[in-house]
Amino acid sequence: QQPVQSPQAVILREGEDAVINCSSSKALYSVHWYRQKHGEAPVFLMILLKGGEQKGHEKISASFNEKKQQSSLYLTASQLSYSGTYFCGTKNSGGSNYKLTFGKGTLLTVNP
Amino acid sequence: IAGITQAPTSQILAAGRRMTLRCTQDMRHNAMYWYRQDLGLGLRLIHYSNTAGTTGKGEVPDGYSVSRANTDDFPLTLASAVPSQTSVYFCASSAQPGETQYFGPGTRLLVL
């Protein structure tokens, strides 16, 4: 089951904050976040395991709400280099735990 | 250390032709994956391999085949290409199935 990402796209000015959500209709075991710049390969940002933990990477952090079956990616004081498409990949609990299913992505544009 | 390499970088192919996309990793990762990426659809899993000698079908396996004769190589073959297989193809690997995936640079394929 493909996770649903929202919003589909967001435009920010440098220094502004953004939140990207990733929701699943099934119980989640883990959520993986990736960023892909135009014409490049996706690059791993962070992984969150069930347990409601929050992680950080530079000024990018994420949370995992097991009850809501949702993860959120927080981009704080955005920089031009944050522009790109953000994907969440989910592994569901109870199923085959070797495959990630990716959302359709959220296009983030940071302008000066 | 190169990580993951893919070849060719891009290719224009006539419909009906056979084509093999190559993927090689030097990280001794057990698991490898093939995805296709199409605008608005995100990353969709074609085939995967949890370890050398085993393969499995992903979300969109029709028209594609894979083999995993050794740890390092995971070629993807299009037996008879069709225009709907026009896409960007990414190979990825992870140390173990379900763990963080590392992506190759991609192959851009145009089937006419």
Short mmCIF file of C-alpha atoms in Angstrom, two decimals:
data_model
loop_
_atom_site.label_atom_id
_atom_site.label_comp_id
_atom_site.label_asym_id
_atom_site.label_seq_id
_atom_site.Cartn_x
_atom_site.Cartn_y
_atom_site.Cartn_z
CA GLN A 1 0.00 0.00 0.00
CA GLN A 2 1.57 3.25 -1.17
CA PRO A 3 1.90 5.87 1.59
CA VAL A 4 0.28 9.24 0.97
CA GLN A 5 2.47 12.31 1.14
CA SER A 6 1.23 15.83 1.70
CA PRO A 7 1.55 18.43 0.46
CA GLN A 8 2.40 17.49 -3.12
CA ALA A 9 4.44 20.65 -3.50
CA VAL A 10 5.52 23.59 -1.37
CA ILE A 11 7.33 26.82 -2.13
CA LEU A 12 9.29 28.57 0.58
CA ARG A 13 11.47 31.61 0.98
CA GLU A 14 14.88 30.99 2.47
CA GLY A 15 14.62 30.82 6.26
CA GLU A 16 11.01 29.62 6.37
CA ASP A 17 9.87 26.34 7.87
CA ALA A 18 7.97 23.46 6.28
CA VAL A 19 6.38 20.18 7.30
CA ILE A 20 5.94 17.18 5.02
CA ASN A 21 3.64 14.39 6.09
CA CYS A 22 3.63 10.71 5.19
CA SER A 23 0.59 8.61 6.08
CA SER A 24 -0.09 4.93 5.76
CA SER A 25 -3.35 2.98 5.87
CA LYS A 26 -1.52 0.08 7.51
CA ALA A 27 0.48 -0.22 10.72
CA LEU A 28 4.01 1.01 10.20
CA TYR A 29 7.22 -0.68 11.26
CA SER A 30 9.57 1.99 9.96
CA VAL A 31 9.71 5.10 7.81
CA HIS A 32 12.67 6.08 5.64
CA TRP A 33 13.09 9.62 4.33
CA TYR A 34 15.00 10.48 1.16
CA ARG A 35 15.71 13.67 -0.76
CA GLN A 36 16.22 13.76 -4.50
CA LYS A 37 17.61 16.73 -6.35
CA HIS A 38 16.67 17.24 -9.97
CA GLY A 39 18.48 14.79 -12.25
CA GLU A 40 20.13 12.97 -9.36
CA ALA A 41 19.55 9.82 -7.35
CA PRO A 42 17.58 9.80 -4.09
CA VAL A 43 19.79 10.31 -1.05
CA PHE A 44 19.00 8.84 2.36
CA LEU A 45 18.18 11.33 5.12
CA MET A 46 17.02 9.30 8.09
CA ILE A 47 15.13 6.27 9.27
CA LEU A 48 12.58 6.12 12.07
CA LEU A 49 11.48 2.95 13.76
CA LYS A 50 8.17 2.44 15.53
CA GLY A 51 8.24 3.82 19.03
CA GLY A 52 7.47 7.47 18.31
CA GLU A 53 11.08 8.56 18.17
CA GLN A 54 12.24 11.80 16.67
CA LYS A 55 15.47 12.18 14.76
CA GLY A 56 17.45 15.07 13.35
CA HIS A 57 19.79 15.69 10.46
CA GLU A 58 21.21 19.22 10.08
CA LYS A 59 18.11 21.40 10.56
CA ILE A 60 15.88 18.62 9.29
CA SER A 61 14.12 16.42 11.82
CA ALA A 62 11.35 13.87 11.71
CA SER A 63 8.85 12.23 13.99
CA PHE A 64 7.03 8.94 13.84
CA ASN A 65 3.55 8.61 15.31
CA GLU A 66 2.80 4.91 15.41
CA LYS A 67 -0.78 5.43 16.56
CA LYS A 68 -1.60 7.77 13.69
CA GLN A 69 0.43 5.62 11.27
CA GLN A 70 2.17 8.77 10.18
CA SER A 71 5.58 10.36 9.96
CA SER A 72 6.34 14.04 9.57
CA LEU A 73 9.49 15.66 8.24
CA TYR A 74 10.30 19.12 9.65
CA LEU A 75 12.53 21.51 7.74
CA THR A 76 13.58 24.42 9.90
CA ALA A 77 15.04 27.70 8.65
CA SER A 78 15.17 26.31 5.13
CA GLN A 79 18.22 26.82 2.95
CA LEU A 80 18.45 26.94 -0.84
CA SER A 81 20.15 23.55 -0.72
CA TYR A 82 17.00 21.99 0.73
CA SER A 83 15.24 22.25 -2.62
CA GLY A 84 14.34 18.90 -4.11
CA THR A 85 11.75 16.16 -3.95
CA TYR A 86 11.29 14.42 -0.63
CA PHE A 87 10.15 10.82 -0.53
CA CYS A 88 9.06 8.69 2.35
CA GLY A 89 9.47 4.94 2.12
CA THR A 90 7.48 2.78 4.50
CA LYS A 91 7.76 -0.73 5.82
CA ASN A 92 4.57 -2.13 7.26
CA SER A 93 4.31 -4.22 10.39
CA GLY A 94 3.41 -7.85 10.02
CA GLY A 95 4.10 -8.15 6.32
CA SER A 96 7.18 -8.88 4.25
CA ASN A 97 9.68 -6.64 5.95
CA TYR A 98 12.23 -6.42 3.19
CA LYS A 99 10.51 -4.03 0.84
CA LEU A 100 9.97 -0.31 1.05
CA THR A 101 6.97 1.30 -0.58
CA PHE A 102 7.59 4.89 -1.56
CA GLY A 103 5.16 7.77 -1.65
CA LYS A 104 4.80 9.92 -4.75
CA GLY A 105 7.01 12.61 -3.31
CA THR A 106 6.76 16.23 -2.19
CA LEU A 107 8.47 18.86 -4.33
CA LEU A 108 10.08 21.51 -2.15
CA THR A 109 11.32 24.73 -3.73
CA VAL A 110 13.28 27.21 -1.64
CA ASN A 111 13.66 30.65 -3.16
CA PRO A 112 16.05 33.42 -2.08
CA ILE B 1 34.93 3.09 -3.30
CA ALA B 2 32.41 3.63 -6.09
CA GLY B 3 29.26 2.52 -4.24
CA ILE B 4 26.72 1.63 -6.88
CA THR B 5 27.28 2.06 -10.58
CA GLN B 6 24.75 1.75 -13.37
CA ALA B 7 25.24 1.45 -17.10
CA PRO B 8 24.37 2.84 -19.49
CA THR B 9 23.70 6.39 -18.26
CA SER B 10 21.06 6.80 -20.93
CA GLN B 11 19.77 4.87 -23.89
CA ILE B 12 17.37 5.28 -26.79
CA LEU B 13 15.88 1.94 -27.77
CA ALA B 14 13.61 0.81 -30.57
CA ALA B 15 10.43 -0.96 -29.47
CA GLY B 16 10.78 -4.73 -29.59
CA ARG B 17 14.50 -4.71 -28.87
CA ARG B 18 16.06 -6.52 -25.94
CA MET B 19 18.00 -4.45 -23.42
CA THR B 20 19.94 -5.17 -20.23
CA LEU B 21 20.56 -2.47 -17.68
CA ARG B 22 23.59 -3.16 -15.56
CA CYS B 23 24.01 -2.53 -11.83
CA THR B 24 27.11 -3.23 -9.77
CA GLN B 25 27.82 -2.48 -6.11
CA ASP B 26 31.08 -2.82 -4.23
CA MET B 27 29.72 -2.54 -0.69
CA ARG B 28 29.09 -6.28 -0.28
CA HIS B 29 25.43 -5.54 0.37
CA ASN B 30 23.15 -8.55 0.51
CA ALA B 31 20.00 -6.91 -0.84
CA MET B 32 19.53 -5.17 -4.17
CA TYR B 33 16.55 -3.53 -5.83
CA TRP B 34 15.37 -2.13 -9.15
CA TYR B 35 12.97 0.80 -9.28
CA ARG B 36 11.45 2.81 -12.07
CA GLN B 37 10.63 6.47 -11.58
CA ASP B 38 7.96 8.20 -13.59
CA LEU B 39 6.71 11.75 -13.17
CA GLY B 40 3.99 11.92 -10.55
CA LEU B 41 4.25 8.26 -9.60
CA GLY B 42 7.32 8.22 -7.39
CA LEU B 43 9.58 5.19 -7.15
CA ARG B 44 8.02 1.85 -7.96
CA LEU B 45 9.74 -1.44 -7.19
CA ILE B 46 10.24 -3.73 -10.18
CA HIS B 47 12.24 -6.62 -8.73
CA TYR B 48 14.39 -7.21 -5.70
CA SER B 49 16.93 -9.69 -4.39
CA ASN B 50 17.44 -10.36 -0.68
CA THR B 51 20.68 -12.24 -1.25
CA ALA B 52 22.72 -13.71 -4.06
CA GLY B 53 20.85 -16.50 -5.81
CA THR B 54 17.35 -15.27 -4.91
CA THR B 55 15.02 -12.78 -6.56
CA GLY B 56 11.47 -11.59 -6.06
CA LYS B 57 8.80 -9.55 -7.83
CA GLY B 58 7.93 -6.02 -6.82
CA GLU B 59 4.94 -3.86 -7.70
CA VAL B 60 5.52 -3.63 -11.47
CA PRO B 61 7.47 -6.71 -12.64
CA ASP B 62 5.74 -7.37 -15.97
CA GLY B 63 8.06 -7.11 -18.95
CA TYR B 64 11.20 -7.24 -16.81
CA SER B 65 13.46 -9.99 -15.54
CA VAL B 66 16.44 -10.05 -13.19
CA SER B 67 19.17 -12.39 -12.07
CA ARG B 68 21.52 -12.38 -9.09
CA ALA B 69 24.38 -14.73 -9.84
CA ASN B 70 26.70 -13.07 -7.34
CA THR B 71 26.64 -10.45 -4.58
CA ASP B 72 27.84 -7.52 -6.66
CA ASP B 73 25.76 -7.61 -9.83
CA PHE B 74 22.02 -7.30 -10.40
CA PRO B 75 21.17 -6.84 -14.10
CA LEU B 76 17.68 -5.90 -15.26
CA THR B 77 16.54 -7.19 -18.66
CA LEU B 78 13.75 -5.92 -20.86
CA ALA B 79 13.02 -8.86 -23.17
CA SER B 80 11.05 -6.87 -25.73
CA ALA B 81 10.91 -3.17 -24.95
CA VAL B 82 7.66 -1.20 -25.24
CA PRO B 83 7.17 2.58 -25.15
CA SER B 84 5.53 2.38 -21.70
CA GLN B 85 8.89 1.25 -20.35
CA THR B 86 10.29 4.70 -21.04
CA SER B 87 11.42 5.79 -17.60
CA VAL B 88 14.34 6.48 -15.31
CA TYR B 89 15.59 3.26 -13.73
CA PHE B 90 17.35 3.25 -10.37
CA CYS B 91 19.21 0.39 -8.83
CA ALA B 92 19.65 0.38 -5.06
CA SER B 93 21.25 -1.81 -2.43
CA SER B 94 21.08 -2.28 1.32
CA ALA B 95 23.29 -4.19 3.73
CA GLN B 96 20.36 -6.37 4.71
CA PRO B 97 16.80 -6.55 3.35
CA GLY B 98 14.68 -3.67 4.57
CA GLU B 99 17.58 -1.54 5.78
CA THR B 100 18.69 1.84 4.44
CA GLN B 101 18.91 1.79 0.68
CA TYR B 102 21.65 3.45 -1.34
CA PHE B 103 20.80 4.40 -4.89
CA GLY B 104 22.82 4.33 -8.08
CA PRO B 105 22.90 7.33 -10.44
CA GLY B 106 20.11 5.98 -12.65
CA THR B 107 19.63 5.02 -16.29
CA ARG B 108 17.40 7.15 -18.49
CA LEU B 109 15.67 4.94 -21.04
CA LEU B 110 13.61 6.11 -23.98
CA VAL B 111 11.72 3.45 -25.95
CA LEU B 112 10.46 4.59 -29.34
#
